[in-house]
Amino acid sequence: MSAKSTWIISYLKLSNMENYANCCHIAMDKRRNVLMWILYFMSEFCLSSNQVLRIGGIFETRENEPVSVEELAFKFAVTSINRNRTLMPNTTLTYDIQRVNLFDSFEASRRVCDQLALGVVAVFGPSHSSSVSAVQSICNALEVPHIQTRWKHPSVDNKDTFYINLYPEYSAISRAILDIVTFMKWKSVTIVYEDSTGLMRMQELIKAPSKNNLKVRIRQLPSGSSDARPLLKEMKKGKECFVIFDCSYKMAAELLKQLMSMGMMTEYYHFFFTTLDLFALDLEPYRFTGVNMTAFRMLNLDSPVVSSVMERWSMERLQALPKADTILQNRIMTTEAALMYDAVFMVAVASQRATQMTARWDGLTGRIVLNKTDGLRRDFDLELISLKEDKNAKIGVWNSFTGLNLTEARKDNTNDSESLFNRTLIVTTILENPYVMYKKSDKVLYGNDRFEGYCLDLLKELSNILGFTYEVKLVSDGKYGAQNDKGEWNGMVRELIDNIADLAVAPLTITYVREKVIDFSKPFMTLGISILYRKPNGTNPGVFSFLNPLTPDIWMYVLLACLGVSCVLFAIARFSPYEWYNPHPCNPASDVVQNNFTLLNSFWFGVGALMRQGTEVMPKALSTRIVGGIWWFFTLIIISSYTANLAAFLTVERMDSPIASADDLAKQTKIEYGAVRDGSTMTFFKKSKISTYEKMWAFMSSRKNTALMKNNREGITRVLTTDYALLMESTSIEYISQRNCNLTQVGGLIDSKGYGVGTPIGSPYRDKVTIAILQLQEEGKLHMMKEKWWRGNGCPEEDKKEANALGVENIGGIFIVLAAGLVLSVFVAIGEFIYKARKNSDIEECCDGGAEHFLQVPPRHQEAGERAGPRRTGQPPLPPQTHPAEGDRHIDKTATRHIPQLITDELL
């Protein structure tokens, strides 16, 4: 017999059933919605049969597999309803169960015909899509309600008039997942699906990148195998930390084990499972891993009714299969079983409430409201559950109309999954004095005891506050972390990116490029870039260092001022009548007057005032006293300033550094300079757009082999041994200069930045570490730790040096000047003697030839000259001369002896 003839015979059998035909012809209007038809159908059936209500169930099974959970839930629901006589007091609910092979749609069609021949009022199942379509076609043709409890993609034509599905509507689930991704602020997400239906459920999320700037990567689990470790390895290598798994709860259980073996069960991963039965699994092995795991749940476990039903279900399963190996925790009821229970419960309630024409029930899966046009469940709630250390916490509720609503527990920012208590964190660091150093000890040290320093003290304080333990490991390549031309990172930054370490506690600078790949806490230390250079060798004062307090220009100006004042004083003294006086006060009738301020005396007056010694010549006139007073004031200031600076210039060594700032470095090429390779300082100059720093980076990059150092220790050695300047952090320079007095900081800070604790992106530890650092800062412990490790023996300060005894090398020039002055005076004296002797001899020769004529001058001429007025001279007048008698030729030697003196006086 062909399949077609079998179908016709079955249909004819149904047509001959008079009772069924009468029931079907009562007010059978296809335009009415499916729910109203169910209620009316149940009412009419109850009027015709008040004792038995039969329902049919078609369940798919696999070979050598136990009974499906849907069939167990179907029987459990019927038994529970019959036990509760208050629900159906006059009616007994019976069932007819048919088992079909998976994917056998023809067998499912034949079995549903058999059930319809028995007069079932509703058909439950099957679950596979091909069988569902066949059964649905028959139910639509014969106008029998078909009830589903599994996800099914709706038909395009929407002609399934007698179709009801209690599973949440497919597009609503997709919107719920998108809301979760948006709330979590994920920038990228990986969708891992088990079969093609998963892509249908993820339609809203797949279309999200065009709207929400979300990067979505889609992967499929291997078909025919439960081993997904190759796929997980690729995801781990690709840093895919935010993953949505669309799979059954059985596959989810396998994935959790494999994720654990792959080392992906850490706090840096966030897994979201679309299965509604994730928290029915045994999650105890993963509870303390710190992994972020969330999922939806339909069962309202807070309801006493739900808890009671689930407890009875667990007890019956335990009694029926006491030794069964199940992946479910305590044989808890799954969402699939709860939906079947609610579906049977809905039919029973509908048969009793037909006269109320209601379309709402409260079941194990919450509020059940069916759409009157397509029979789908569009109004429902999903609880958002997160894995915690102590329990599975409800952190929110998603409603199909109102969206996501957070609970108060989630708004409180204290959740156990982000707690650091009793966690062991891997801390990466780098050897750098005084942050991390090997501890000096006579014994062999292990673990964290090998190290000491500022960062170790900081770690200890953070551990005391947050309650975690830690394991310190040195970075493998000995670098802080920089990005190469290919965009790859190294050093501690790389270890944080690869989740090899949980924290990076080191002098790790917070920079823009690092902040894009890792997270930082608030800075625990602020600093800037400066220049480390050796102290210049001091220059000892020379023998003429007494001239150093005043510049050569000032010395020249003082000399010119002295000459100028002398000339002015000479001119004013000559002009003023009050500077002329009678050298013989006892002879008032003398016609000779004298002026002390000759040109030489005026200069001597200026020199005497400048040397603070004074002279025997003093001004008498008001005008000359004004000149003298101003000159004395001038010399007072000059000598005081000179004396004040003289001690410093004689006792202190002069430190003349060839560079004073970064600009000085950039302007020269004699002194080589650089920074630590692949450090933040190098990155600063590499990324800087300031012309000076660009020029400096061009210099450093052109000499990478010699300018860039491997670490600070190598750079410090280079500074001490060669003409090299190292650009590094100011805090490190401060520490080094406290312990090596040959090194010093040159110039100020080039920039301003800070050291922070590094964490991987999205780490739940960052905020807690930040709060702990702020607490340490407010308590002053950060300052105390810095004082502890930075304080050294120190270098003697310049202003605290004791004055040294002055030696010949300090003031030897004074003796040279003294000796030179003495020698000069001897030569001048000899010169004066020779000059005077020669002048006297010339005068005597002249007088021998002209004395006779000179003495024959008539007395009247002399008298006329005497009556002409007093004669001014700068020297005492000549002694009285006796005029010889006329005709006397004798020359008076006494008179001629004063002739050279008269000539000299007139010149001066």
Short mmCIF file of N, CA and C in Angstrom, two decimals, residues 438-487:
data_model
loop_
_atom_site.label_atom_id
_atom_site.label_comp_id
_atom_site.label_asym_id
_atom_site.label_seq_id
_atom_site.Cartn_x
_atom_site.Cartn_y
_atom_site.Cartn_z
N TYR A 438 66.51 42.89 43.73
CA TYR A 438 66.77 41.64 44.42
C TYR A 438 67.18 41.94 45.86
N LYS A 439 66.61 41.18 46.76
CA LYS A 439 66.90 41.36 48.17
C LYS A 439 68.24 40.71 48.51
N LYS A 440 69.07 41.44 49.22
CA LYS A 440 70.37 40.92 49.63
C LYS A 440 70.19 40.08 50.89
N SER A 441 70.63 38.83 50.79
CA SER A 441 70.48 37.93 51.94
C SER A 441 71.53 36.83 51.85
N ASP A 442 71.92 36.33 53.03
CA ASP A 442 72.87 35.23 53.09
C ASP A 442 72.20 33.90 52.78
N LYS A 443 70.88 33.86 52.89
CA LYS A 443 70.13 32.64 52.64
C LYS A 443 69.55 32.65 51.23
N VAL A 444 69.22 31.46 50.76
CA VAL A 444 68.58 31.34 49.44
C VAL A 444 67.10 31.69 49.60
N LEU A 445 66.65 32.65 48.80
CA LEU A 445 65.27 33.12 48.89
C LEU A 445 64.46 32.58 47.71
N TYR A 446 63.18 32.39 47.94
CA TYR A 446 62.29 31.86 46.92
C TYR A 446 61.04 32.73 46.81
N GLY A 447 60.41 32.66 45.66
CA GLY A 447 59.13 33.32 45.47
C GLY A 447 59.21 34.83 45.60
N ASN A 448 58.21 35.38 46.24
CA ASN A 448 58.15 36.83 46.41
C ASN A 448 59.22 37.36 47.36
N ASP A 449 59.79 36.49 48.20
CA ASP A 449 60.82 36.94 49.14
C ASP A 449 62.12 37.33 48.45
N ARG A 450 62.25 37.01 47.18
CA ARG A 450 63.49 37.37 46.46
C ARG A 450 63.58 38.86 46.19
N PHE A 451 62.44 39.57 46.24
CA PHE A 451 62.42 40.95 45.78
C PHE A 451 62.09 41.90 46.93
N GLU A 452 62.49 43.13 46.74
CA GLU A 452 62.13 44.20 47.64
C GLU A 452 62.09 45.49 46.83
N GLY A 453 61.51 46.52 47.42
CA GLY A 453 61.44 47.81 46.74
C GLY A 453 60.10 48.49 46.93
N TYR A 454 60.00 49.62 46.30
CA TYR A 454 58.78 50.43 46.42
C TYR A 454 57.55 49.67 45.92
N CYS A 455 57.66 49.02 44.75
CA CYS A 455 56.52 48.31 44.18
C CYS A 455 56.12 47.12 45.03
N LEU A 456 57.08 46.47 45.65
CA LEU A 456 56.74 45.35 46.53
C LEU A 456 55.99 45.83 47.76
N ASP A 457 56.39 46.97 48.31
CA ASP A 457 55.64 47.54 49.44
C ASP A 457 54.25 47.96 49.01
N LEU A 458 54.13 48.52 47.80
CA LEU A 458 52.82 48.90 47.29
C LEU A 458 51.93 47.67 47.11
N LEU A 459 52.49 46.60 46.57
CA LEU A 459 51.73 45.36 46.42
C LEU A 459 51.25 44.82 47.76
N LYS A 460 52.11 44.90 48.74
CA LYS A 460 51.74 44.41 50.07
C LYS A 460 50.59 45.20 50.65
N GLU A 461 50.62 46.52 50.49
CA GLU A 461 49.53 47.36 50.99
C GLU A 461 48.23 47.07 50.24
N LEU A 462 48.30 46.92 48.92
CA LEU A 462 47.10 46.59 48.15
C LEU A 462 46.55 45.23 48.56
N SER A 463 47.44 44.28 48.82
CA SER A 463 47.00 42.95 49.24
C SER A 463 46.30 43.01 50.59
N ASN A 464 46.80 43.83 51.49
CA ASN A 464 46.16 43.95 52.81
C ASN A 464 44.78 44.57 52.71
N ILE A 465 44.63 45.52 51.79
CA ILE A 465 43.33 46.20 51.67
C ILE A 465 42.31 45.32 50.94
N LEU A 466 42.72 44.69 49.85
CA LEU A 466 41.79 43.95 48.99
C LEU A 466 41.72 42.47 49.33
N GLY A 467 42.67 41.96 50.08
CA GLY A 467 42.59 40.57 50.53
C GLY A 467 43.06 39.53 49.54
N PHE A 468 43.82 39.91 48.53
CA PHE A 468 44.29 38.91 47.57
C PHE A 468 45.73 38.52 47.89
N THR A 469 46.14 37.39 47.34
CA THR A 469 47.53 36.97 47.38
C THR A 469 48.12 37.13 45.98
N TYR A 470 49.43 37.14 45.89
CA TYR A 470 50.04 37.43 44.59
C TYR A 470 51.32 36.65 44.42
N GLU A 471 51.68 36.49 43.16
CA GLU A 471 52.93 35.84 42.78
C GLU A 471 53.64 36.76 41.81
N VAL A 472 54.83 37.22 42.21
CA VAL A 472 55.59 38.18 41.41
C VAL A 472 56.47 37.44 40.42
N LYS A 473 56.39 37.86 39.16
CA LYS A 473 57.22 37.30 38.10
C LYS A 473 57.83 38.43 37.29
N LEU A 474 59.11 38.29 36.96
CA LEU A 474 59.78 39.28 36.13
C LEU A 474 59.37 39.10 34.68
N VAL A 475 59.22 40.21 33.98
CA VAL A 475 58.84 40.15 32.57
C VAL A 475 59.92 39.41 31.79
N SER A 476 59.50 38.57 30.88
CA SER A 476 60.43 37.66 30.21
C SER A 476 61.47 38.39 29.36
N ASP A 477 61.06 39.43 28.63
CA ASP A 477 61.99 40.11 27.74
C ASP A 477 62.64 41.33 28.37
N GLY A 478 62.32 41.62 29.63
CA GLY A 478 62.95 42.73 30.33
C GLY A 478 62.58 44.10 29.80
N LYS A 479 61.40 44.25 29.21
CA LYS A 479 60.99 45.53 28.64
C LYS A 479 59.67 45.98 29.25
N TYR A 480 59.48 47.29 29.20
CA TYR A 480 58.24 47.84 29.74
C TYR A 480 57.07 47.57 28.80
N GLY A 481 57.24 47.84 27.55
CA GLY A 481 56.17 47.60 26.59
C GLY A 481 56.06 48.72 25.59
N ALA A 482 56.33 48.41 24.35
CA ALA A 482 56.21 49.38 23.27
C ALA A 482 55.68 48.68 22.04
N GLN A 483 55.20 49.46 21.10
CA GLN A 483 54.59 48.93 19.88
C GLN A 483 55.56 49.10 18.71
N ASN A 484 55.75 48.01 17.98
CA ASN A 484 56.64 48.11 16.82
C ASN A 484 55.87 48.59 15.60
N ASP A 485 56.54 48.61 14.47
CA ASP A 485 55.92 49.12 13.25
C ASP A 485 54.77 48.25 12.77
N LYS A 486 54.76 46.97 13.18
CA LYS A 486 53.67 46.06 12.79
C LYS A 486 52.49 46.13 13.74
N GLY A 487 52.59 46.96 14.75
CA GLY A 487 51.50 47.06 15.72
C GLY A 487 51.56 46.04 16.83
#
